[in-house]
Amino acid sequence: MGPRPGSHQSDRWKKLLGYHTCWGSKDVNQRGQDLLEFLTSSGLDILNRGTKPTFVTRNRQEVIDITISNSWSSHLVTNWRVSSEVSMSDHRHILFNLETGTVPVEREYRNPKLTVWSTYKDILSRNVGPPVRPHTIPQIESSVKNLTKAVVHAYEQSCPVRKVRSRHSVPWWNPELLTLRKKARALFNRAMRTRTNADWDLYKEAQRQFKSCIKRSKRDAWKEFCEIIEDLAAASRIHKVLKKDQDCRINDLRLPDGTYTCTDRETLELLLRSQAEKSGTRTLMLSCHTGSSGSQMGPKHLRVLGPVSGACVLGWNLVSPLGKHASVFQAEVFAISACVSENLKRGYSNQHIQICTDSQAALHALKSPRITSQVVLECTNSLAALGQRNKVRLVWVPGHSGVAGNEEATC
């Protein structure tokens, strides 16, 4: 609702808003003059065309909304106009076309289910003559080419071409909304002609009903969509939700070192690690396990279903659940990494620290110049940080050999 003409509030509104005939206003005020000078000095163009009001109430019809652009893109905007469609506010919709120079391509397709098979057989029988036995390679190739051409021609003639609709359907739009919109539009046009308070009241009531019906329709459509999703399997449910947005993808995430993930795999691993830190559970990606003899076993054969612990001779131990899908190799490397992290937290310096493990596979991976596992990389970085202020040794010991810490870790 706008202020009444001649009122104190109306004068205050005029001082706040900028009016100028350059964008269709009826008069010019100081704020409008200042705005025009700023736009001119900044190299910005005004795209408004005509004097059709952009702000309409029962007491005021003014052009107070302007569209601006730089000089480079102003020539791309065509057909600027104020829409006559009823909006949900006192401001009218502003429409324009953006000419990008690209030509829209109409996509066409054929649905095999709509093929008229009687027509297909009739055309194919006419185009394919009696069979002739080929005796040479060129004859075979010619027969194949002719048969393929006949099959494709018969299919194209018997299956209608359909065009892909570029417009997406609005699930919450219904005939009731269409009727209310027509009613509001008619009452708005009537109020603009008569300028009477009674007609404006009728228009405002129709506008209120239209808004209320839109909210209710959107809520009901979302509720119906959620109920359909609940009836699907878990995997299909996620797929159906994501399919609604074709551009939906995981963006690059920032790593702790300040860099960003480059691949989807790195992004997913970072999300898993972040979630595990919040929940207190460490979830690891699977990799092959290399035994002491050098033999390898696939990750599907190796699981750690309980907690894994790393212990040292200082008299404390660590227990960390890794989840149901961690491999033995990952558990062994993580035990070393957890012990190193605990030493870093305690701030030891100038100490001789010896870490014992019965996993030759873990030691081999940690000393390898090529690292392909995120768990191994984290452990290597932790060892390097601990080794800057201490003397650290990794020692292999046989399992169940009486070494303190190793016995506790395997209990």
mmCIF file of C-alpha atoms in Angstrom:
data_model
loop_
_atom_site.group_PDB
_atom_site.id
_atom_site.type_symbol
_atom_site.label_atom_id
_atom_site.label_comp_id
_atom_site.label_asym_id
_atom_site.label_seq_id
_atom_site.Cartn_x
_atom_site.Cartn_y
_atom_site.Cartn_z
ATOM 1 C CA MET A 1 0.000 0.000 0.000
ATOM 2 C CA GLY A 2 1.412 3.363 -0.952
ATOM 3 C CA PRO A 3 1.090 6.634 0.956
ATOM 4 C CA ARG A 4 -1.846 8.907 0.304
ATOM 5 C CA PRO A 5 -1.271 11.801 -2.102
ATOM 6 C CA GLY A 6 -0.532 15.053 -0.387
ATOM 7 C CA SER A 7 0.181 13.391 2.934
ATOM 8 C CA HIS A 8 3.315 13.896 4.976
ATOM 9 C CA GLN A 9 4.264 10.268 4.352
ATOM 10 C CA SER A 10 3.940 10.746 0.584
ATOM 11 C CA ASP A 11 6.365 13.687 0.632
ATOM 12 C CA ARG A 12 8.852 11.592 2.605
ATOM 13 C CA TRP A 13 8.602 8.733 0.060
ATOM 14 C CA LYS A 14 9.267 11.136 -2.808
ATOM 15 C CA LYS A 15 12.458 12.307 -1.139
ATOM 16 C CA LEU A 16 13.684 8.728 -0.689
ATOM 17 C CA LEU A 17 12.932 7.599 -4.260
ATOM 18 C CA GLY A 18 14.609 8.857 -7.410
ATOM 19 C CA TYR A 19 12.412 10.226 -10.195
ATOM 20 C CA HIS A 20 13.602 11.193 -13.650
ATOM 21 C CA THR A 21 12.042 11.373 -17.082
ATOM 22 C CA CYS A 22 14.979 9.379 -18.486
ATOM 23 C CA TRP A 23 13.479 6.177 -17.090
ATOM 24 C CA GLY A 24 9.826 7.118 -17.502
ATOM 25 C CA SER A 25 8.954 9.098 -14.386
ATOM 26 C CA LYS A 26 6.491 11.964 -14.616
ATOM 27 C CA ASP A 27 8.845 14.485 -13.011
ATOM 28 C CA VAL A 28 12.430 14.919 -11.790
ATOM 29 C CA ASN A 29 13.673 15.271 -8.212
ATOM 30 C CA GLN A 30 17.135 15.832 -6.774
ATOM 31 C CA ARG A 31 17.719 12.170 -5.911
ATOM 32 C CA GLY A 32 16.811 11.177 -9.452
ATOM 33 C CA GLN A 33 19.184 13.789 -10.865
ATOM 34 C CA ASP A 34 22.016 12.550 -8.633
ATOM 35 C CA LEU A 35 21.329 8.952 -9.635
ATOM 36 C CA LEU A 36 21.413 9.834 -13.332
ATOM 37 C CA GLU A 37 24.742 11.652 -12.928
ATOM 38 C CA PHE A 38 26.199 8.652 -11.090
ATOM 39 C CA LEU A 39 25.055 6.199 -13.769
ATOM 40 C CA THR A 40 26.435 8.411 -16.524
ATOM 41 C CA SER A 41 29.818 8.851 -14.828
ATOM 42 C CA SER A 42 30.048 5.096 -14.161
ATOM 43 C CA GLY A 43 29.383 4.107 -17.770
ATOM 44 C CA LEU A 44 26.098 2.376 -16.953
ATOM 45 C CA ASP A 45 23.116 2.381 -19.301
ATOM 46 C CA ILE A 46 19.431 2.618 -18.376
ATOM 47 C CA LEU A 47 17.385 -0.055 -20.125
ATOM 48 C CA ASN A 48 13.892 1.189 -19.210
ATOM 49 C CA ARG A 49 11.596 1.831 -22.166
ATOM 50 C CA GLY A 50 8.294 3.705 -22.113
ATOM 51 C CA THR A 51 6.378 5.220 -19.225
ATOM 52 C CA LYS A 52 4.329 2.258 -18.045
ATOM 53 C CA PRO A 53 4.330 2.273 -14.206
ATOM 54 C CA THR A 54 6.432 -0.336 -12.438
ATOM 55 C CA PHE A 55 4.828 0.369 -9.042
ATOM 56 C CA VAL A 56 1.020 0.391 -8.860
ATOM 57 C CA THR A 57 -1.298 0.931 -5.882
ATOM 58 C CA ARG A 58 -4.735 2.446 -5.562
ATOM 59 C CA ASN A 59 -3.177 5.860 -4.926
ATOM 60 C CA ARG A 60 0.072 5.800 -6.881
ATOM 61 C CA GLN A 61 1.327 4.646 -10.267
ATOM 62 C CA GLU A 62 5.010 5.454 -10.632
ATOM 63 C CA VAL A 63 8.153 4.289 -12.437
ATOM 64 C CA ILE A 64 10.502 3.651 -9.517
ATOM 65 C CA ASP A 65 12.204 0.424 -10.693
ATOM 66 C CA ILE A 66 15.029 0.738 -13.189
ATOM 67 C CA THR A 67 17.147 -1.822 -15.030
ATOM 68 C CA ILE A 68 20.796 -0.947 -15.607
ATOM 69 C CA SER A 69 23.728 -2.647 -17.313
ATOM 70 C CA ASN A 70 27.213 -1.837 -18.505
ATOM 71 C CA SER A 71 27.813 -0.640 -22.049
ATOM 72 C CA TRP A 72 29.170 -4.037 -23.101
ATOM 73 C CA SER A 73 25.976 -5.942 -22.389
ATOM 74 C CA SER A 74 23.298 -3.289 -22.959
ATOM 75 C CA HIS A 75 23.011 -4.145 -26.662
ATOM 76 C CA LEU A 76 22.221 -7.750 -25.733
ATOM 77 C CA VAL A 77 18.999 -6.740 -23.956
ATOM 78 C CA THR A 78 15.943 -6.416 -26.198
ATOM 79 C CA ASN A 79 12.187 -6.112 -25.776
ATOM 80 C CA TRP A 80 12.334 -4.526 -22.304
ATOM 81 C CA ARG A 81 8.791 -4.191 -20.961
ATOM 82 C CA VAL A 82 6.639 -4.047 -17.857
ATOM 83 C CA SER A 83 4.437 -7.122 -17.644
ATOM 84 C CA SER A 84 0.670 -6.797 -17.407
ATOM 85 C CA GLU A 85 0.539 -10.069 -15.489
ATOM 86 C CA VAL A 86 -0.689 -9.842 -11.905
ATOM 87 C CA SER A 87 2.241 -10.079 -9.497
ATOM 88 C CA MET A 88 2.277 -10.912 -5.825
ATOM 89 C CA SER A 89 3.225 -7.368 -4.797
ATOM 90 C CA ASP A 90 2.671 -3.749 -5.761
ATOM 91 C CA HIS A 91 5.721 -3.934 -8.034
ATOM 92 C CA ARG A 92 5.088 -5.217 -11.559
ATOM 93 C CA HIS A 93 7.202 -7.884 -13.243
ATOM 94 C CA ILE A 94 9.904 -6.513 -15.544
ATOM 95 C CA LEU A 95 10.628 -8.697 -18.581
ATOM 96 C CA PHE A 96 13.295 -8.529 -21.280
ATOM 97 C CA ASN A 97 15.094 -10.796 -23.725
ATOM 98 C CA LEU A 98 18.815 -11.481 -23.561
ATOM 99 C CA GLU A 99 20.236 -12.094 -27.027
ATOM 100 C CA THR A 100 23.289 -14.333 -26.642
ATOM 101 C CA GLY A 101 23.742 -15.126 -30.315
ATOM 102 C CA THR A 102 23.048 -18.819 -29.836
ATOM 103 C CA VAL A 103 20.369 -20.517 -31.898
ATOM 104 C CA PRO A 104 18.072 -22.794 -29.900
ATOM 105 C CA VAL A 105 18.175 -26.350 -31.177
ATOM 106 C CA GLU A 106 14.990 -28.362 -31.110
ATOM 107 C CA ARG A 107 15.682 -31.904 -30.001
ATOM 108 C CA GLU A 108 13.769 -34.672 -31.721
ATOM 109 C CA TYR A 109 13.407 -38.333 -30.856
ATOM 110 C CA ARG A 110 11.477 -41.445 -31.790
ATOM 111 C CA ASN A 111 9.787 -43.707 -29.275
ATOM 112 C CA PRO A 112 10.021 -47.334 -30.497
ATOM 113 C CA LYS A 113 6.913 -48.201 -28.467
ATOM 114 C CA LEU A 114 4.844 -45.989 -30.783
ATOM 115 C CA THR A 115 6.008 -47.734 -33.953
ATOM 116 C CA VAL A 116 3.212 -48.885 -36.268
ATOM 117 C CA TRP A 117 4.551 -52.361 -36.902
ATOM 118 C CA SER A 118 2.128 -53.174 -39.717
ATOM 119 C CA THR A 119 3.419 -50.161 -41.648
ATOM 120 C CA TYR A 120 6.996 -51.111 -40.787
ATOM 121 C CA LYS A 121 6.599 -54.648 -42.178
ATOM 122 C CA ASP A 122 4.871 -53.387 -45.323
ATOM 123 C CA ILE A 123 7.586 -50.825 -46.126
ATOM 124 C CA LEU A 124 10.384 -53.256 -45.302
ATOM 125 C CA SER A 125 8.928 -55.983 -47.512
ATOM 126 C CA ARG A 126 8.747 -53.559 -50.442
ATOM 127 C CA ASN A 127 12.309 -52.280 -50.018
ATOM 128 C CA VAL A 128 13.949 -55.660 -49.467
ATOM 129 C CA GLY A 129 13.909 -57.842 -52.573
ATOM 130 C CA PRO A 130 14.240 -61.608 -52.758
ATOM 131 C CA PRO A 131 17.339 -62.979 -51.033
ATOM 132 C CA VAL A 132 20.447 -63.377 -53.182
ATOM 133 C CA ARG A 133 23.398 -65.473 -52.031
ATOM 134 C CA PRO A 134 26.563 -63.316 -52.046
ATOM 135 C CA HIS A 135 29.780 -64.912 -53.310
ATOM 136 C CA THR A 136 32.357 -62.185 -52.692
ATOM 137 C CA ILE A 137 33.239 -59.811 -49.860
ATOM 138 C CA PRO A 138 32.042 -56.711 -51.775
ATOM 139 C CA GLN A 139 28.719 -58.448 -52.391
ATOM 140 C CA ILE A 140 28.378 -59.217 -48.664
ATOM 141 C CA GLU A 141 29.150 -55.618 -47.715
ATOM 142 C CA SER A 142 26.693 -54.321 -50.323
ATOM 143 C CA SER A 143 23.944 -56.639 -49.067
ATOM 144 C CA VAL A 144 24.514 -55.561 -45.464
ATOM 145 C CA LYS A 145 24.454 -51.891 -46.456
ATOM 146 C CA ASN A 146 21.218 -52.256 -48.432
ATOM 147 C CA LEU A 147 19.505 -54.242 -45.675
ATOM 148 C CA THR A 148 20.532 -51.708 -43.017
ATOM 149 C CA LYS A 149 19.301 -48.843 -45.161
ATOM 150 C CA ALA A 150 15.956 -50.582 -45.717
ATOM 151 C CA VAL A 151 15.465 -51.311 -41.997
ATOM 152 C CA VAL A 152 16.280 -47.729 -40.974
ATOM 153 C CA HIS A 153 14.022 -46.272 -43.676
ATOM 154 C CA ALA A 154 11.096 -48.496 -42.655
ATOM 155 C CA TYR A 155 11.565 -47.557 -38.987
ATOM 156 C CA GLU A 156 11.700 -43.825 -39.701
ATOM 157 C CA GLN A 157 8.562 -44.000 -41.838
ATOM 158 C CA SER A 158 6.549 -46.036 -39.320
ATOM 159 C CA CYS A 159 7.682 -44.350 -36.088
ATOM 160 C CA PRO A 160 6.609 -40.687 -35.661
ATOM 161 C CA VAL A 161 9.117 -38.009 -34.729
ATOM 162 C CA ARG A 162 8.478 -36.170 -31.487
ATOM 163 C CA LYS A 163 10.021 -32.959 -30.202
ATOM 164 C CA VAL A 164 11.451 -32.659 -26.723
ATOM 165 C CA ARG A 165 9.636 -30.057 -24.694
ATOM 166 C CA SER A 166 12.068 -27.547 -23.228
ATOM 167 C CA ARG A 167 9.636 -26.258 -20.606
ATOM 168 C CA HIS A 168 9.578 -28.011 -17.267
ATOM 169 C CA SER A 169 6.190 -28.759 -15.787
ATOM 170 C CA VAL A 170 5.275 -27.021 -12.531
ATOM 171 C CA PRO A 171 4.026 -29.759 -10.183
ATOM 172 C CA TRP A 172 2.056 -27.393 -7.940
ATOM 173 C CA TRP A 173 0.161 -25.512 -10.686
ATOM 174 C CA ASN A 174 -3.486 -26.518 -11.067
ATOM 175 C CA PRO A 175 -6.743 -25.288 -12.679
ATOM 176 C CA GLU A 176 -7.821 -23.549 -9.465
ATOM 177 C CA LEU A 177 -4.737 -21.321 -9.567
ATOM 178 C CA LEU A 178 -5.391 -20.564 -13.221
ATOM 179 C CA THR A 179 -8.933 -19.441 -12.391
ATOM 180 C CA LEU A 180 -7.789 -17.270 -9.471
ATOM 181 C CA ARG A 181 -5.079 -15.672 -11.600
ATOM 182 C CA LYS A 182 -7.589 -14.768 -14.319
ATOM 183 C CA LYS A 183 -9.925 -13.346 -11.681
ATOM 184 C CA ALA A 184 -7.165 -11.239 -10.101
ATOM 185 C CA ARG A 185 -6.041 -10.004 -13.513
ATOM 186 C CA ALA A 186 -9.573 -8.942 -14.463
ATOM 187 C CA LEU A 187 -10.126 -7.148 -11.139
ATOM 188 C CA PHE A 188 -6.768 -5.382 -11.471
ATOM 189 C CA ASN A 189 -7.634 -4.082 -14.933
ATOM 190 C CA ARG A 190 -11.025 -2.963 -13.637
ATOM 191 C CA ALA A 191 -9.466 -1.146 -10.667
ATOM 192 C CA MET A 192 -7.009 0.614 -12.987
ATOM 193 C CA ARG A 193 -9.921 1.857 -15.108
ATOM 194 C CA THR A 194 -12.316 2.972 -12.366
ATOM 195 C CA ARG A 195 -9.763 4.061 -9.710
ATOM 196 C CA THR A 196 -12.375 3.440 -6.989
ATOM 197 C CA ASN A 197 -11.578 2.095 -3.534
ATOM 198 C CA ALA A 198 -14.260 -0.582 -3.837
ATOM 199 C CA ASP A 199 -12.668 -2.086 -6.937
ATOM 200 C CA TRP A 200 -9.198 -1.891 -5.383
ATOM 201 C CA ASP A 201 -10.498 -3.730 -2.317
ATOM 202 C CA LEU A 202 -11.910 -6.469 -4.551
ATOM 203 C CA TYR A 203 -8.566 -6.761 -6.352
ATOM 204 C CA LYS A 204 -6.591 -6.942 -3.088
ATOM 205 C CA GLU A 205 -8.891 -9.688 -1.797
ATOM 206 C CA ALA A 206 -8.463 -11.664 -5.034
ATOM 207 C CA GLN A 207 -4.706 -11.179 -4.805
ATOM 208 C CA ARG A 208 -4.717 -12.436 -1.208
ATOM 209 C CA GLN A 209 -6.697 -15.537 -2.202
ATOM 210 C CA PHE A 210 -4.292 -16.182 -5.077
ATOM 211 C CA LYS A 211 -1.268 -15.982 -2.766
ATOM 212 C CA SER A 212 -2.881 -18.235 -0.171
ATOM 213 C CA CYS A 213 -3.818 -20.823 -2.785
ATOM 214 C CA ILE A 214 -0.267 -20.849 -4.174
ATOM 215 C CA LYS A 215 1.185 -21.532 -0.715
ATOM 216 C CA ARG A 216 -1.305 -24.316 -0.085
ATOM 217 C CA SER A 217 -0.731 -25.864 -3.501
ATOM 218 C CA LYS A 218 3.061 -25.833 -3.079
ATOM 219 C CA ARG A 219 2.763 -27.405 0.370
ATOM 220 C CA ASP A 220 0.410 -30.131 -0.873
ATOM 221 C CA ALA A 221 2.615 -30.887 -3.896
ATOM 222 C CA TRP A 222 5.700 -31.199 -1.681
ATOM 223 C CA LYS A 223 3.833 -33.441 0.746
ATOM 224 C CA GLU A 224 2.674 -35.681 -2.096
ATOM 225 C CA PHE A 225 6.205 -35.867 -3.488
ATOM 226 C CA CYS A 226 7.619 -36.863 -0.079
ATOM 227 C CA GLU A 227 4.983 -39.579 0.311
ATOM 228 C CA ILE A 228 5.933 -41.022 -3.074
ATOM 229 C CA ILE A 229 9.606 -40.980 -2.111
ATOM 230 C CA GLU A 230 8.900 -42.823 1.149
ATOM 231 C CA ASP A 231 7.394 -45.728 -0.799
ATOM 232 C CA LEU A 232 10.579 -46.304 -2.819
ATOM 233 C CA ALA A 233 13.683 -48.262 -1.914
ATOM 234 C CA ALA A 234 16.489 -46.339 -0.240
ATOM 235 C CA ALA A 235 18.747 -46.202 -3.304
ATOM 236 C CA SER A 236 15.898 -45.326 -5.651
ATOM 237 C CA ARG A 237 14.722 -42.675 -3.200
ATOM 238 C CA ILE A 238 18.047 -40.828 -3.293
ATOM 239 C CA HIS A 239 18.288 -41.180 -7.054
ATOM 240 C CA LYS A 240 14.801 -39.751 -7.569
ATOM 241 C CA VAL A 241 15.526 -36.751 -5.358
ATOM 242 C CA LEU A 242 18.810 -35.926 -7.094
ATOM 243 C CA LYS A 243 17.311 -36.495 -10.529
ATOM 244 C CA LYS A 244 15.017 -33.500 -10.007
ATOM 245 C CA ASP A 245 18.057 -31.252 -10.472
ATOM 246 C CA GLN A 246 20.178 -32.198 -13.472
ATOM 247 C CA ASP A 247 22.936 -29.798 -12.388
ATOM 248 C CA CYS A 248 23.188 -31.196 -8.900
ATOM 249 C CA ARG A 249 26.800 -32.143 -8.098
ATOM 250 C CA ILE A 250 29.277 -32.019 -5.247
ATOM 251 C CA ASN A 251 31.430 -28.925 -5.488
ATOM 252 C CA ASP A 252 35.117 -28.796 -4.643
ATOM 253 C CA LEU A 253 35.764 -28.665 -0.903
ATOM 254 C CA ARG A 254 38.612 -27.049 0.978
ATOM 255 C CA LEU A 255 41.192 -29.378 2.514
ATOM 256 C CA PRO A 256 42.848 -28.720 5.904
ATOM 257 C CA ASP A 257 46.052 -27.567 4.148
ATOM 258 C CA GLY A 258 44.161 -24.816 2.307
ATOM 259 C CA THR A 259 43.984 -26.511 -1.089
ATOM 260 C CA TYR A 260 40.804 -27.829 -2.701
ATOM 261 C CA THR A 261 39.726 -31.269 -3.778
ATOM 262 C CA CYS A 262 40.179 -31.938 -7.492
ATOM 263 C CA THR A 263 38.174 -35.116 -8.020
ATOM 264 C CA ASP A 264 34.872 -36.528 -6.811
ATOM 265 C CA ARG A 265 36.763 -39.273 -4.958
ATOM 266 C CA GLU A 266 38.799 -36.741 -2.949
ATOM 267 C CA THR A 267 35.627 -34.813 -2.139
ATOM 268 C CA LEU A 268 33.791 -37.914 -0.911
ATOM 269 C CA GLU A 269 36.761 -39.042 1.193
ATOM 270 C CA LEU A 270 36.953 -35.597 2.811
ATOM 271 C CA LEU A 271 33.234 -35.727 3.614
ATOM 272 C CA LEU A 272 33.636 -39.183 5.153
ATOM 273 C CA ARG A 273 36.563 -38.067 7.310
ATOM 274 C CA SER A 274 34.755 -34.924 8.455
ATOM 275 C CA GLN A 275 31.625 -36.854 9.397
ATOM 276 C CA ALA A 276 33.662 -39.499 11.206
ATOM 277 C CA GLU A 277 35.446 -36.849 13.286
ATOM 278 C CA LYS A 278 32.086 -35.385 14.352
ATOM 279 C CA SER A 279 30.601 -38.758 15.283
ATOM 280 C CA GLY A 280 33.741 -40.208 16.892
ATOM 281 C CA THR A 281 33.863 -43.036 14.348
ATOM 282 C CA ARG A 282 36.591 -43.354 11.752
ATOM 283 C CA THR A 283 35.342 -44.636 8.364
ATOM 284 C CA LEU A 284 38.083 -45.776 6.004
ATOM 285 C CA MET A 285 38.107 -46.482 2.268
ATOM 286 C CA LEU A 286 38.891 -50.101 1.361
ATOM 287 C CA SER A 287 42.190 -51.240 -0.140
ATOM 288 C CA CYS A 288 43.973 -54.543 -0.683
ATOM 289 C CA HIS A 289 45.864 -56.106 2.215
ATOM 290 C CA THR A 290 49.446 -57.327 1.768
ATOM 291 C CA GLY A 291 50.473 -60.019 4.220
ATOM 292 C CA SER A 292 53.927 -60.636 5.673
ATOM 293 C CA SER A 293 54.584 -63.257 2.997
ATOM 294 C CA GLY A 294 53.814 -60.765 0.242
ATOM 295 C CA SER A 295 50.473 -62.291 -0.733
ATOM 296 C CA GLN A 296 47.562 -59.957 -1.355
ATOM 297 C CA MET A 297 43.948 -60.369 -0.374
ATOM 298 C CA GLY A 298 41.038 -58.360 -1.704
ATOM 299 C CA PRO A 299 39.283 -55.933 0.646
ATOM 300 C CA LYS A 300 36.053 -57.921 0.584
ATOM 301 C CA HIS A 301 37.745 -60.738 2.536
ATOM 302 C CA LEU A 302 39.089 -58.549 5.320
ATOM 303 C CA ARG A 303 36.987 -56.604 7.800
ATOM 304 C CA VAL A 304 37.470 -55.196 11.265
ATOM 305 C CA LEU A 305 34.113 -55.474 13.018
ATOM 306 C CA GLY A 306 35.311 -54.191 16.398
ATOM 307 C CA PRO A 307 37.604 -51.487 17.766
ATOM 308 C CA VAL A 308 41.305 -51.475 16.959
ATOM 309 C CA SER A 309 43.810 -50.179 19.491
ATOM 310 C CA GLY A 310 47.399 -49.061 19.492
ATOM 311 C CA ALA A 311 49.336 -49.247 22.742
ATOM 312 C CA CYS A 312 52.738 -48.029 23.924
ATOM 313 C CA VAL A 313 54.930 -48.619 26.962
ATOM 314 C CA LEU A 314 54.024 -45.328 28.620
ATOM 315 C CA GLY A 315 51.025 -46.956 30.194
ATOM 316 C CA TRP A 316 48.134 -45.668 28.125
ATOM 317 C CA ASN A 317 46.219 -47.135 25.232
ATOM 318 C CA LEU A 318 44.020 -45.901 22.423
ATOM 319 C CA VAL A 319 40.777 -47.407 21.210
ATOM 320 C CA SER A 320 39.044 -46.091 18.098
ATOM 321 C CA PRO A 321 36.093 -47.680 16.268
ATOM 322 C CA LEU A 322 36.683 -47.779 12.518
ATOM 323 C CA GLY A 323 33.265 -48.884 11.354
ATOM 324 C CA LYS A 324 32.153 -52.095 9.683
ATOM 325 C CA HIS A 325 33.983 -51.681 6.388
ATOM 326 C CA ALA A 326 37.608 -51.084 7.385
ATOM 327 C CA SER A 327 40.242 -53.579 6.236
ATOM 328 C CA VAL A 328 42.933 -55.172 8.436
ATOM 329 C CA PHE A 329 45.672 -53.215 6.673
ATOM 330 C CA GLN A 330 43.887 -49.915 7.248
ATOM 331 C CA ALA A 331 43.361 -50.784 10.904
ATOM 332 C CA GLU A 332 47.078 -51.509 11.351
ATOM 333 C CA VAL A 333 48.140 -48.246 9.705
ATOM 334 C CA PHE A 334 45.558 -46.295 11.643
ATOM 335 C CA ALA A 335 46.819 -47.793 14.928
ATOM 336 C CA ILE A 336 50.290 -46.417 14.164
ATOM 337 C CA SER A 337 48.835 -43.066 13.118
ATOM 338 C CA ALA A 338 46.753 -42.843 16.303
ATOM 339 C CA CYS A 339 49.816 -43.463 18.483
ATOM 340 C CA VAL A 340 51.770 -40.796 16.613
ATOM 341 C CA SER A 341 48.906 -38.320 16.966
ATOM 342 C CA GLU A 342 48.718 -38.947 20.700
ATOM 343 C CA ASN A 343 52.450 -38.237 21.039
ATOM 344 C CA LEU A 344 51.978 -35.000 19.122
ATOM 345 C CA LYS A 345 49.125 -33.965 21.406
ATOM 346 C CA ARG A 346 51.293 -34.550 24.485
ATOM 347 C CA GLY A 347 53.948 -32.231 23.045
ATOM 348 C CA TYR A 348 56.972 -34.505 23.504
ATOM 349 C CA SER A 349 60.347 -33.160 22.345
ATOM 350 C CA ASN A 350 63.905 -34.526 22.390
ATOM 351 C CA GLN A 351 62.572 -37.996 23.143
ATOM 352 C CA HIS A 352 63.411 -41.431 21.745
ATOM 353 C CA ILE A 353 60.092 -42.852 20.618
ATOM 354 C CA GLN A 354 59.855 -46.427 19.370
ATOM 355 C CA ILE A 355 56.655 -47.678 17.758
ATOM 356 C CA CYS A 356 56.311 -51.452 17.408
ATOM 357 C CA THR A 357 54.003 -53.180 14.955
ATOM 358 C CA ASP A 358 53.595 -56.745 13.755
ATOM 359 C CA SER A 359 52.438 -55.596 10.311
ATOM 360 C CA GLN A 360 55.088 -55.762 7.625
ATOM 361 C CA ALA A 361 52.509 -54.534 5.133
ATOM 362 C CA ALA A 362 52.043 -51.316 7.098
ATOM 363 C CA LEU A 363 55.799 -50.715 7.352
ATOM 364 C CA HIS A 364 56.255 -51.431 3.654
ATOM 365 C CA ALA A 365 53.530 -48.941 2.743
ATOM 366 C CA LEU A 366 54.926 -46.225 5.025
ATOM 367 C CA LYS A 367 58.425 -46.418 3.536
ATOM 368 C CA SER A 368 57.251 -46.720 -0.070
ATOM 369 C CA PRO A 369 58.006 -43.648 -2.242
ATOM 370 C CA ARG A 370 54.622 -44.044 -3.909
ATOM 371 C CA ILE A 371 51.601 -43.473 -1.682
ATOM 372 C CA THR A 372 48.132 -44.284 -3.019
ATOM 373 C CA SER A 373 46.204 -44.546 0.259
ATOM 374 C CA GLN A 374 44.836 -41.564 2.159
ATOM 375 C CA VAL A 375 45.323 -43.396 5.461
ATOM 376 C CA VAL A 376 49.004 -44.029 4.695
ATOM 377 C CA LEU A 377 49.482 -40.406 3.640
ATOM 378 C CA GLU A 378 48.027 -39.119 6.906
ATOM 379 C CA CYS A 379 50.222 -41.478 8.913
ATOM 380 C CA THR A 380 53.340 -40.427 6.972
ATOM 381 C CA ASN A 381 52.619 -36.744 7.566
ATOM 382 C CA SER A 382 52.081 -37.359 11.282
ATOM 383 C CA LEU A 383 55.373 -39.272 11.534
ATOM 384 C CA ALA A 384 57.215 -36.434 9.787
ATOM 385 C CA ALA A 385 55.771 -33.899 12.228
ATOM 386 C CA LEU A 386 56.702 -36.032 15.240
ATOM 387 C CA GLY A 387 60.201 -36.652 13.870
ATOM 388 C CA GLN A 388 61.002 -32.944 13.676
ATOM 389 C CA ARG A 389 61.322 -32.731 17.477
ATOM 390 C CA ASN A 390 61.998 -36.341 18.427
ATOM 391 C CA LYS A 391 63.857 -39.435 17.293
ATOM 392 C CA VAL A 392 61.220 -41.851 16.061
ATOM 393 C CA ARG A 393 61.738 -45.492 15.091
ATOM 394 C CA LEU A 394 59.272 -47.918 13.555
ATOM 395 C CA VAL A 395 60.132 -51.483 14.569
ATOM 396 C CA TRP A 396 58.592 -54.716 13.316
ATOM 397 C CA VAL A 397 58.049 -57.368 15.971
ATOM 398 C CA PRO A 398 56.489 -60.823 15.602
ATOM 399 C CA GLY A 399 52.964 -61.114 16.833
ATOM 400 C CA HIS A 400 52.477 -62.408 20.394
ATOM 401 C CA SER A 401 56.197 -62.118 21.131
ATOM 402 C CA GLY A 402 55.816 -60.556 24.540
ATOM 403 C CA VAL A 403 56.453 -56.961 23.482
ATOM 404 C CA ALA A 404 54.604 -54.544 25.737
ATOM 405 C CA GLY A 405 51.992 -52.579 23.871
ATOM 406 C CA ASN A 406 51.845 -55.055 21.036
ATOM 407 C CA GLU A 407 50.319 -57.600 23.360
ATOM 408 C CA GLU A 408 47.820 -55.039 24.617
ATOM 409 C CA ALA A 409 46.915 -54.024 21.086
ATOM 410 C CA THR A 410 46.119 -57.589 20.062
ATOM 411 C CA CYS A 411 44.064 -58.353 23.163
#
